[in-house]
Amino acid sequence: MIDRLVGLICILLGGGAIWHAQTLHVPFAADPVGPRVFPTIIGAVLLLAGCVLAIRPGRVELEFGTWPRALAVLVASLVYPLLLLPIGFIMATALLCFVAALAFHARPVPAAASAIATAVVFFLLLDKVLDLPLPRGPLGI
Amino acid sequence: MDALSALLTGFQVALTPLNLAVAFAGVALGTAIGALPGIGPINAVALLLPLCFALKLPPETALILLAGLYYGSGYGGRISSILLNIPGDPGLVMTTLDGYPLAKAGRGAAALAISGIGSFVGGTSAVILMTFLAVPLARLALSFGPADYVALMVLSFALLGTMGEGKAVKTWIAVALGLLLAMVGIDGGSGVERFTFGSLELLGGIDFTSLTIGLFAVAEILVLAEGMVSGVVSRTGDGARLSLKEIRYCMPAMLRATGIGFFLGVLPGTGASVASAMAYTAEKRISDKGTFGKGDMRGLAAPETADNAAQTASMVPMLALGIPGSGTTAVMLGAFMMYSITPGPLLFTQRPEVAWGLIASMYIGNLMLLVLNLPLVGLFARLLLVPAWILYPGILALSYAGVYAVSNSAFELIITTAIGVIAYVLRKVGIPLIPLLLAFVLARLLEDNFRRALSLSDGGYEILFSTPTSIILWVLALLAIAWPFVGQLQRGRAPTPSEI
């Protein structure tokens, strides 16, 4: 069932790629092939593979563990880019690590301690040692 | 000039105190940066390039530093591949296949040791080969036309299908997805936007760093957070140390892998990723008795040796022809040009101190790396005693910091997370991620060569099958494509017990 669904999605994606390739407007022809042919071929490969999978599906058992923990990490990851520039690398990273540490079964106090330590160490390593500028935030550190 | 006497003059350049210090800094930093997940040699080399000019280093010194970073990261990259199942760059994805199971079985220290030795064997053998064969081999690679490259790349995809776990058709889905993802952005040949859907951020395409981090760091952390995989952080202490017998046992695999790695590394464009994939597949075919993918030493030694051999060999076409053999050597080619040096056949006669100084420094650098990496194995093993709730949030933070450092864009982090979620879903439905990554890396080359071939023939497809080399490669590719499906049909008639 899952494989049939995956196959169907591949057929749609492959078909979409082929359709998209045909809509490309090429202002000048630098080479006889142009930018259309390659995506068309790859789209066809995907479509064909999708058909094979949909016609001859295998058994796939979806297994999920304690997925709310994964969801917590995901939400923290999605919030992180939004906070990075406004509050700076150290605070945003500490927050991300705090949530992730809780998801990995840490107690709140050690989680907070390790999160802050991680953020500070990475800031020093990347910003100061390797000279890769990271967002400073309002604290200016 | 005779190769040996030329090499001797090279050592006179490489053994000056400044160049020795720079070589050591390069390989040590390369190992450290290579160990960081998602930050590979190309980032390391690109990051240090402005520094070389800021410090006004002479060209041979700058190139010794950049090259040290490059092959040093080849040693360091294995650490996260083996211990965490996160390959730092595409040349290392094969290292995870047997390296991670070994680490999970408690033999992480031995796995690190054998891969360090493999890296040394591959790296040093390749430098020796480079010394004597640089010019002739470059001429051989020159004879490969675009059609041959297309066939070679299709063959490497097909080989992935025969070797990947699960269904071959899912490997092809992964390859197609990887190729389509790589097409996002402006087409170099015509300036047309493809698959951008009007988004400004997607004009430049999907960044490789974001893709790697998304596929192998974010998705991994999500899966780990679910607690589906038990005992994920591999312990190294309790397993047996690497024995001399095991080194001897792996030696034939290493030597074969050196040959494969060197040959593929020399071909312009086919870098370490194809070499390690081919070496792994070849070794699996030769030696596998059902132990590959479950922690076979040879399955670890072969790709790791080929990876380093190919890295070194990829400098041959860069030096001798001015054609980079990999993304990282392309950055190094840029460094040459900033010093107003034109790499090519004349380099060895006009600027011998640059060409041979660089080659000589690689003998020294590999020796330094062996000394650096074998005693440090214990240190890396100790790193794993760090609890999961410190390690994994740290990896996640470092991954995002790396993406941000490379892109300077918060939007890139959202793309990375999105790729991570897609990869999580793909893992759940059994679509392998490694072929997707390899296809993404090779896509540009595949399309460029495809279009170059058809330009030569003015659009006639028969050119793809016009040379003896390409015909051989196509036949091999067809066999590799057909193989898993034939196997499936046979199983369909008589189901094996494992399927029931």
XYZ file of C-alpha atoms in Angstrom:
641
model
C 0.000 0.000 0.000
C 2.766 2.418 0.995
C 4.776 1.401 -2.057
C 1.776 2.010 -4.338
C 1.415 5.475 -2.842
C 5.151 6.185 -3.249
C 4.937 4.927 -6.830
C 1.980 7.191 -7.515
C 3.810 10.211 -6.081
C 6.830 9.371 -8.258
C 4.598 9.162 -11.324
C 3.187 12.606 -10.476
C 6.635 14.082 -9.783
C 8.131 12.550 -12.935
C 5.214 13.738 -15.026
C 5.480 17.167 -13.425
C 9.192 17.336 -14.243
C 8.541 16.416 -17.880
C 5.745 18.985 -18.112
C 7.885 21.674 -16.478
C 10.747 20.928 -18.892
C 8.436 21.402 -21.889
C 7.266 24.814 -20.611
C 10.844 26.178 -20.464
C 11.244 29.099 -22.807
C 14.701 29.113 -24.389
C 15.623 32.579 -25.714
C 18.681 31.438 -27.660
C 20.068 28.069 -28.611
C 23.628 27.705 -27.334
C 23.684 23.991 -28.036
C 21.429 21.730 -30.084
C 19.979 20.033 -27.002
C 19.095 22.910 -24.726
C 17.969 22.752 -21.114
C 14.811 20.704 -21.778
C 15.991 17.261 -22.816
C 17.875 16.261 -19.676
C 15.055 16.958 -17.184
C 12.672 15.217 -19.567
C 14.798 12.074 -19.544
C 15.202 12.126 -15.766
C 11.470 12.792 -15.329
C 10.813 9.763 -17.521
C 13.133 7.620 -15.392
C 11.256 8.710 -12.273
C 7.875 8.108 -13.924
C 8.914 4.662 -15.117
C 10.351 3.705 -11.718
C 7.110 4.946 -10.114
C 5.064 2.731 -12.452
C 7.221 -0.311 -11.641
C 6.792 0.352 -7.933
C 3.039 0.941 -8.198
C 2.499 -2.231 -10.241
C 4.810 -4.465 -8.227
C 4.847 -3.031 -4.700
C 6.768 -4.645 -1.876
C 5.741 -4.699 1.743
C 6.745 -1.630 3.678
C 5.939 -1.395 7.339
C 5.911 2.111 8.674
C 7.396 2.139 12.129
C 7.366 5.136 14.355
C 8.906 5.413 17.788
C 8.011 8.115 20.249
C 7.412 10.549 17.401
C 6.470 13.515 19.619
C 10.168 13.745 20.547
C 11.150 13.960 16.879
C 8.400 16.558 16.404
C 9.814 18.636 19.262
C 13.264 18.628 17.620
C 11.665 19.536 14.286
C 9.708 22.471 15.735
C 12.835 23.755 17.484
C 14.725 23.441 14.176
C 12.067 25.439 12.342
C 11.965 28.186 14.977
C 15.772 28.406 15.120
C 16.326 30.252 11.783
C 13.638 32.784 12.765
C 15.387 33.561 16.063
C 18.985 33.370 14.853
C 19.349 36.927 13.587
C 17.115 38.725 16.155
C 18.567 37.164 19.328
C 21.988 36.071 18.084
C 23.768 32.742 17.640
C 24.501 31.981 21.288
C 20.967 32.436 22.635
C 19.203 30.832 19.646
C 21.556 27.854 19.669
C 21.224 27.425 23.433
C 17.445 27.297 23.000
C 17.675 24.772 20.161
C 20.051 22.575 22.158
C 17.880 22.842 25.273
C 14.787 21.533 23.477
C 16.801 18.850 21.671
C 18.484 17.757 24.912
C 15.054 17.389 26.567
C 13.949 15.297 23.575
C 16.947 13.053 24.212
C 15.792 12.374 27.785
C 17.886 14.952 29.655
C 16.746 16.490 32.940
C 15.998 20.220 32.645
C 18.959 21.571 34.638
C 21.726 19.517 32.944
C 19.992 20.138 29.612
C 20.154 23.910 30.143
C 23.764 23.763 31.298
C 24.950 21.664 28.367
C 22.905 23.750 25.901
C 24.537 27.000 27.027
C 27.990 25.399 27.072
C 27.498 23.969 23.569
C 26.377 27.322 22.174
C 29.306 29.215 23.714
C 31.921 26.643 22.642
C 30.679 26.603 19.039
C 30.573 30.386 18.953
C 34.174 30.609 20.128
C 35.307 27.834 17.774
C 33.605 29.069 14.609
C 33.506 32.824 15.137
C 36.793 33.390 16.991
C 39.052 30.495 15.919
C 37.867 29.694 12.393
C 36.774 33.288 11.753
C 33.369 32.420 10.347
C 31.161 35.341 11.360
C 28.027 34.274 13.263
C 25.085 36.519 14.216
C 25.842 38.513 17.368
C 22.337 39.468 18.548
C 21.482 42.309 20.911
C 24.174 41.379 23.441
C 26.915 42.015 20.908
C 28.981 39.010 21.982
C 63.682 16.069 -16.234
C 63.703 12.625 -14.664
C 60.843 12.087 -12.181
C 63.100 11.154 -9.263
C 65.478 14.094 -9.566
C 62.478 16.373 -10.042
C 60.974 14.956 -6.866
C 64.247 15.628 -5.065
C 64.077 19.313 -5.967
C 60.470 19.175 -4.769
C 61.609 17.945 -1.355
C 64.018 20.866 -1.147
C 60.980 23.123 -1.408
C 58.713 21.066 0.863
C 61.296 20.651 3.650
C 61.818 24.352 4.344
C 60.614 25.207 7.894
C 57.744 27.375 6.656
C 56.439 24.741 4.243
C 56.782 21.966 6.830
C 54.851 24.040 9.378
C 52.181 24.895 6.825
C 51.850 21.262 5.761
C 51.376 20.238 9.386
C 48.826 23.001 10.003
C 46.977 21.984 6.838
C 46.722 18.279 7.611
C 45.901 18.799 11.311
C 43.241 21.378 10.555
C 42.017 19.251 7.664
C 41.529 16.263 9.965
C 39.652 18.414 12.476
C 37.442 20.084 9.868
C 36.897 16.809 8.048
C 35.622 15.345 11.304
C 32.915 18.008 11.551
C 29.693 16.693 10.042
C 28.729 18.372 6.784
C 31.873 20.473 6.555
C 33.958 18.737 3.925
C 37.221 19.430 2.140
C 35.682 21.910 -0.271
C 34.499 24.153 2.575
C 37.838 23.819 4.328
C 39.752 24.759 1.186
C 37.397 27.593 0.278
C 37.580 29.000 3.820
C 41.370 29.034 3.967
C 41.850 30.446 0.465
C 41.370 34.135 1.431
C 43.643 33.584 4.437
C 46.502 32.471 2.178
C 46.318 35.744 0.311
C 45.843 37.812 3.458
C 49.054 36.266 4.824
C 50.822 36.815 1.457
C 52.024 33.212 1.342
C 54.122 32.256 -1.694
C 52.163 30.126 -4.204
C 53.809 26.807 -3.384
C 53.244 27.388 0.349
C 49.592 28.311 -0.166
C 49.024 25.239 -2.333
C 50.774 22.978 0.176
C 48.380 24.317 2.834
C 45.263 23.908 0.684
C 46.274 20.440 -0.473
C 46.984 19.461 3.142
C 43.490 20.551 4.101
C 42.092 18.525 1.231
C 43.691 15.167 1.887
C 43.755 15.778 5.647
C 39.990 16.072 5.644
C 39.909 12.712 3.877
C 41.382 11.221 7.040
C 39.160 13.208 9.404
C 35.937 12.594 7.519
C 35.906 8.917 8.377
C 35.422 9.667 12.069
C 31.836 10.889 11.870
C 31.075 8.341 9.124
C 32.118 5.428 11.292
C 31.036 6.583 14.719
C 27.855 8.485 13.876
C 26.820 7.246 10.426
C 27.075 10.838 9.140
C 29.330 11.155 6.076
C 31.087 14.514 5.971
C 31.264 14.583 2.178
C 30.031 12.418 -0.699
C 33.302 10.507 -0.949
C 32.620 9.108 2.490
C 29.098 7.733 2.161
C 30.478 4.257 1.422
C 32.573 4.390 4.589
C 29.378 4.332 6.635
C 28.149 1.040 5.125
C 30.564 -1.195 6.996
C 32.174 1.345 9.314
C 29.028 2.145 11.278
C 28.078 -1.524 11.857
C 31.623 -2.171 13.103
C 31.345 0.734 15.519
C 27.925 -0.466 16.647
C 29.454 -3.884 17.303
C 31.939 -2.253 19.682
C 34.899 -2.205 17.292
C 34.937 1.533 16.592
C 38.611 1.854 17.534
C 39.603 -0.941 15.178
C 37.419 0.549 12.435
C 39.090 3.929 12.858
C 42.528 2.314 12.823
C 41.978 0.256 9.677
C 40.428 3.215 7.859
C 43.350 5.407 8.950
C 45.760 2.834 7.570
C 43.634 2.538 4.447
C 43.722 6.303 4.011
C 47.506 6.249 4.354
C 47.935 3.366 1.905
C 45.607 5.016 -0.605
C 47.030 8.494 -0.171
C 50.693 7.505 -0.276
C 50.368 4.986 -3.108
C 48.537 7.611 -5.105
C 51.323 10.163 -4.540
C 53.893 7.597 -5.683
C 51.819 6.823 -8.788
C 51.338 10.542 -9.351
C 55.103 11.093 -9.270
C 55.776 8.640 -12.062
C 52.569 8.631 -14.075
C 51.326 12.229 -13.893
C 51.891 13.139 -17.505
C 51.123 9.785 -19.220
C 47.970 9.254 -17.121
C 46.741 12.724 -17.857
C 47.091 11.939 -21.558
C 45.021 8.787 -21.093
C 42.280 10.700 -19.290
C 42.315 13.215 -22.092
C 41.207 10.510 -24.502
C 37.886 10.144 -22.656
C 35.187 11.965 -24.597
C 31.893 13.311 -23.241
C 30.015 10.200 -24.401
C 32.377 8.043 -22.326
C 31.657 10.150 -19.270
C 27.908 9.832 -19.724
C 28.252 6.046 -19.945
C 30.581 5.951 -16.939
C 28.174 7.925 -14.782
C 25.171 5.827 -15.816
C 27.258 2.760 -14.929
C 28.024 4.119 -11.475
C 24.303 4.762 -10.850
C 23.478 1.260 -12.074
C 26.088 -0.195 -9.731
C 24.393 1.581 -6.842
C 21.145 -0.145 -7.785
C 22.694 -3.604 -7.650
C 24.340 -2.958 -4.340
C 21.839 -0.921 -2.355
C 19.690 -2.625 0.218
C 16.041 -3.100 -0.643
C 14.540 -2.769 -4.081
C 16.637 -1.636 -7.046
C 13.710 0.409 -8.360
C 13.856 2.527 -5.205
C 17.521 3.227 -5.897
C 16.528 4.525 -9.344
C 13.853 6.697 -7.732
C 16.531 8.079 -5.414
C 18.904 8.712 -8.341
C 16.182 10.493 -10.327
C 15.212 12.614 -7.307
C 18.856 13.551 -6.748
C 19.299 14.551 -10.386
C 16.094 16.610 -10.380
C 17.081 18.377 -7.147
C 20.419 19.267 -8.709
C 18.654 20.860 -11.675
C 16.987 23.482 -9.493
C 18.361 26.895 -10.401
C 19.768 28.602 -13.468
C 20.903 26.299 -16.258
C 24.538 27.104 -17.037
C 24.217 26.379 -20.748
C 21.294 28.648 -21.589
C 20.596 30.880 -18.573
C 17.066 29.438 -18.269
C 15.554 29.012 -14.782
C 14.563 25.442 -13.997
C 12.391 24.217 -11.110
C 12.712 27.536 -9.275
C 8.955 28.270 -9.235
C 9.727 31.978 -9.247
C 11.664 31.811 -5.964
C 14.695 34.106 -5.782
C 16.352 31.925 -3.136
C 16.235 28.888 -5.420
C 17.915 30.687 -8.356
C 21.355 29.625 -7.167
C 20.194 26.037 -6.793
C 20.153 23.837 -3.735
C 23.379 24.132 -1.819
C 25.318 20.911 -1.412
C 26.078 21.642 2.239
C 22.381 22.101 3.003
C 21.538 18.892 1.185
C 24.173 16.810 2.988
C 23.298 18.244 6.376
C 19.580 17.799 5.725
C 19.923 14.233 4.468
C 22.430 12.910 6.941
C 22.333 15.128 10.017
C 18.820 16.524 10.485
C 17.027 13.362 9.356
C 19.362 11.239 11.454
C 18.724 13.329 14.568
C 14.953 13.116 13.984
C 15.109 9.330 13.681
C 17.352 9.129 16.725
C 15.018 11.340 18.753
C 12.224 8.845 18.154
C 14.341 6.290 19.935
C 13.815 3.762 17.129
C 17.475 2.827 16.944
C 18.770 1.532 20.228
C 22.356 1.968 21.356
C 23.079 4.388 18.525
C 26.205 5.982 19.870
C 28.660 3.266 19.158
C 30.959 2.357 22.007
C 34.495 1.482 21.111
C 36.104 0.316 24.334
C 34.978 -3.279 24.692
C 35.761 -4.603 21.198
C 39.022 -6.193 20.159
C 41.803 -3.938 18.919
C 42.942 -4.071 15.332
C 45.354 -6.951 14.856
C 48.219 -7.281 12.381
C 46.376 -10.246 10.915
C 43.428 -8.033 10.105
C 45.676 -5.475 8.435
C 47.171 -8.216 6.265
C 43.654 -9.511 5.615
C 42.632 -6.081 4.310
C 45.795 -5.417 2.305
C 44.617 -6.965 -1.013
C 41.380 -4.948 -0.726
C 43.394 -1.775 -0.101
C 45.667 -2.347 -3.077
C 42.740 -3.038 -5.408
C 40.993 0.046 -4.067
C 44.107 2.148 -4.645
C 44.055 1.141 -8.304
C 40.357 1.899 -8.712
C 40.629 5.118 -6.745
C 43.639 6.376 -8.621
C 42.211 5.584 -12.050
C 38.828 7.173 -11.360
C 40.390 10.085 -9.525
C 42.527 10.947 -12.521
C 39.531 11.198 -14.842
C 38.413 14.814 -14.787
C 35.196 15.226 -12.892
C 34.816 11.740 -11.502
C 36.082 12.251 -8.008
C 36.179 10.429 -4.737
C 32.439 9.713 -4.625
C 32.459 7.486 -7.714
C 35.786 5.942 -6.715
C 34.701 4.879 -3.251
C 31.376 3.586 -4.612
C 33.145 1.585 -7.321
C 35.794 0.267 -4.914
C 33.144 -0.824 -2.426
C 31.081 -2.525 -5.112
C 34.109 -4.229 -6.623
C 35.284 -5.466 -3.232
C 31.780 -6.676 -2.383
C 31.722 -8.633 -5.627
C 35.151 -10.132 -5.033
C 35.115 -10.865 -1.319
C 31.547 -10.770 -0.011
C 30.314 -13.845 1.821
C 27.252 -12.145 3.252
C 29.323 -10.068 5.646
C 29.428 -6.799 3.696
C 27.211 -4.074 5.060
C 27.287 -5.798 8.448
C 30.742 -4.681 9.488
C 33.309 -6.314 7.193
C 36.789 -4.772 7.598
C 37.432 -4.989 3.873
C 34.171 -3.191 3.142
C 35.508 -0.338 5.226
C 39.121 -0.404 4.055
C 38.259 -0.456 0.339
C 36.199 2.763 0.047
C 38.383 4.619 2.527
C 41.525 3.703 0.573
C 39.912 4.539 -2.752
C 38.624 7.834 -1.373
C 42.091 9.032 -0.436
C 43.694 7.617 -3.574
C 41.104 9.423 -5.700
C 41.522 12.674 -3.784
C 45.236 12.665 -4.484
C 44.777 11.451 -8.047
C 42.255 14.203 -8.757
C 45.147 16.629 -8.483
C 46.850 14.971 -11.461
C 44.529 16.385 -14.133
C 44.407 19.684 -12.248
C 48.198 20.003 -12.339
C 48.949 18.415 -15.691
C 45.953 19.507 -17.772
C 44.448 22.415 -15.869
C 41.197 20.459 -15.548
C 40.023 19.939 -11.968
C 39.246 16.356 -11.052
C 36.845 17.314 -8.245
C 35.031 20.252 -6.707
C 37.828 20.827 -4.238
C 40.544 20.776 -6.871
C 38.426 23.287 -8.781
C 38.826 25.643 -5.815
C 42.569 24.943 -5.890
C 42.616 25.709 -9.593
C 41.167 29.095 -8.668
C 44.064 29.562 -6.248
C 46.569 28.894 -9.038
C 44.883 31.484 -11.201
C 44.917 34.092 -8.421
C 48.699 33.650 -8.384
C 48.724 34.072 -12.187
C 49.981 30.522 -12.665
C 48.424 28.505 -15.437
C 48.348 24.812 -14.590
C 48.899 22.527 -17.543
C 51.640 20.585 -19.301
C 54.008 23.568 -19.027
C 53.638 23.828 -15.237
C 56.112 21.025 -14.587
C 58.821 22.735 -16.632
C 58.086 26.412 -15.996
C 57.216 26.330 -12.280
C 58.758 23.049 -11.072
C 59.050 24.383 -7.516
C 55.251 24.717 -7.362
C 54.351 21.409 -9.018
C 57.027 19.216 -7.440
C 57.036 21.061 -4.105
C 53.330 20.288 -3.843
C 53.826 16.622 -4.751
C 56.732 16.220 -2.305
C 54.716 17.863 0.474
C 52.050 15.194 0.014
C 54.522 12.430 0.918
C 55.338 14.322 4.103
C 51.722 15.234 4.844
C 50.486 11.647 4.588
C 53.190 10.515 7.003
C 52.185 13.269 9.432
C 48.559 12.191 9.107
C 49.340 8.562 9.900
C 51.175 9.614 13.059
C 48.414 12.088 13.933
C 45.536 9.706 13.315
C 46.584 6.401 14.849
C 47.342 7.613 18.414
C 44.343 9.930 18.318
C 41.985 7.013 17.742
C 41.718 6.534 21.510
C 40.802 10.186 21.924
C 37.980 9.911 19.380
C 36.770 6.739 21.069
C 36.527 8.680 24.324
C 34.450 11.348 22.576
C 31.692 8.747 22.338
C 31.266 8.453 26.073
C 29.556 11.826 25.890
C 25.844 11.275 26.678
C 23.365 11.381 23.793
C 21.630 14.483 25.136
C 24.857 16.459 24.863
C 26.152 14.898 21.642
C 23.053 15.009 19.412
C 21.888 18.539 20.221
C 25.525 19.525 19.701
C 25.609 17.845 16.277
C 22.360 19.564 15.335
C 23.692 22.964 16.434
C 27.014 22.422 14.641
C 25.204 21.341 11.486
C 23.103 24.487 11.401
C 26.120 26.631 12.316
C 28.033 25.057 9.418
C 25.231 25.723 6.954
C 24.958 29.286 8.202
C 28.729 29.845 8.036
C 28.792 28.632 4.438
C 25.652 30.414 3.232
C 25.303 33.385 5.596
C 21.561 32.939 5.203
C 18.909 31.981 7.732
C 16.672 30.930 4.832
C 19.202 28.216 3.958
C 18.564 26.722 7.418
C 14.868 26.377 6.599
C 15.759 24.621 3.326
C 18.091 22.333 5.278
C 15.346 21.424 7.740
C 12.880 20.873 4.894
C 15.356 18.518 3.202
C 15.760 16.795 6.554
C 12.005 16.192 6.821
C 11.837 14.874 3.244
C 14.797 12.595 3.974
C 13.044 11.375 7.143
C 9.999 10.405 5.054
C 12.173 8.771 2.370
C 13.888 6.674 5.034
C 10.534 5.589 6.409
C 9.311 4.383 3.003
C 12.609 2.656 2.203
C 14.113 4.963 -0.436
C 17.899 5.028 0.082
C 19.527 8.434 0.609
C 23.066 7.647 -0.559
C 22.200 7.276 -4.282
C 20.220 10.506 -4.040
C 23.263 12.349 -2.717
C 25.630 10.838 -5.298
C 23.229 11.652 -8.125
C 22.953 15.228 -6.884
C 26.739 15.609 -6.930
C 27.199 14.077 -10.378
C 24.166 15.714 -12.024
C 25.923 18.780 -13.366
C 28.691 16.732 -14.943
C 26.304 14.218 -16.384
C 24.183 16.874 -18.045
C 27.195 18.905 -19.220
C 28.781 15.882 -20.851
C 25.474 14.731 -22.281
C 24.933 18.114 -23.894
C 28.561 18.405 -24.998
C 28.329 15.011 -26.684
C 25.123 15.963 -28.487
C 26.648 19.298 -29.493
C 29.477 17.412 -31.180
C 27.004 15.272 -33.109
C 24.613 18.184 -33.713
C 21.850 16.420 -31.794
C 22.401 12.839 -32.971
C 22.051 10.383 -30.112
C 24.222 7.741 -31.798
C 27.303 9.636 -30.556
C 26.633 8.352 -27.039
C 27.487 4.856 -28.265
C 30.225 5.789 -30.720
C 33.493 4.935 -28.954
C 34.735 1.502 -27.834
C 35.102 2.755 -24.257
C 31.552 4.036 -24.127
C 30.149 0.821 -25.624
C 31.937 -1.273 -22.995
C 30.669 0.994 -20.217
C 27.096 0.947 -21.570
C 27.102 -2.867 -21.749
C 28.355 -3.050 -18.172
C 25.701 -0.538 -17.123
C 22.937 -2.543 -18.825
C 24.111 -5.710 -17.082
C 24.149 -3.893 -13.747
C 20.664 -2.497 -14.373
C 19.233 -5.863 -15.394
C 20.904 -7.844 -12.606
C 18.619 -6.977 -9.642
C 15.478 -7.323 -11.754
C 16.518 -10.761 -12.976
C 17.136 -11.715 -9.361
C 13.709 -10.414 -8.435
C 11.997 -12.501 -11.117
C 13.779 -15.623 -9.931
C 12.750 -14.905 -6.365
C 9.226 -14.275 -7.626
C 9.073 -17.836 -8.911
C 10.570 -19.430 -5.823
C 10.315 -17.241 -2.750
C 13.239 -17.595 -0.385
C 12.591 -18.247 3.294
C 13.820 -14.792 4.254
C 10.991 -13.231 2.302
C 8.218 -15.176 3.970
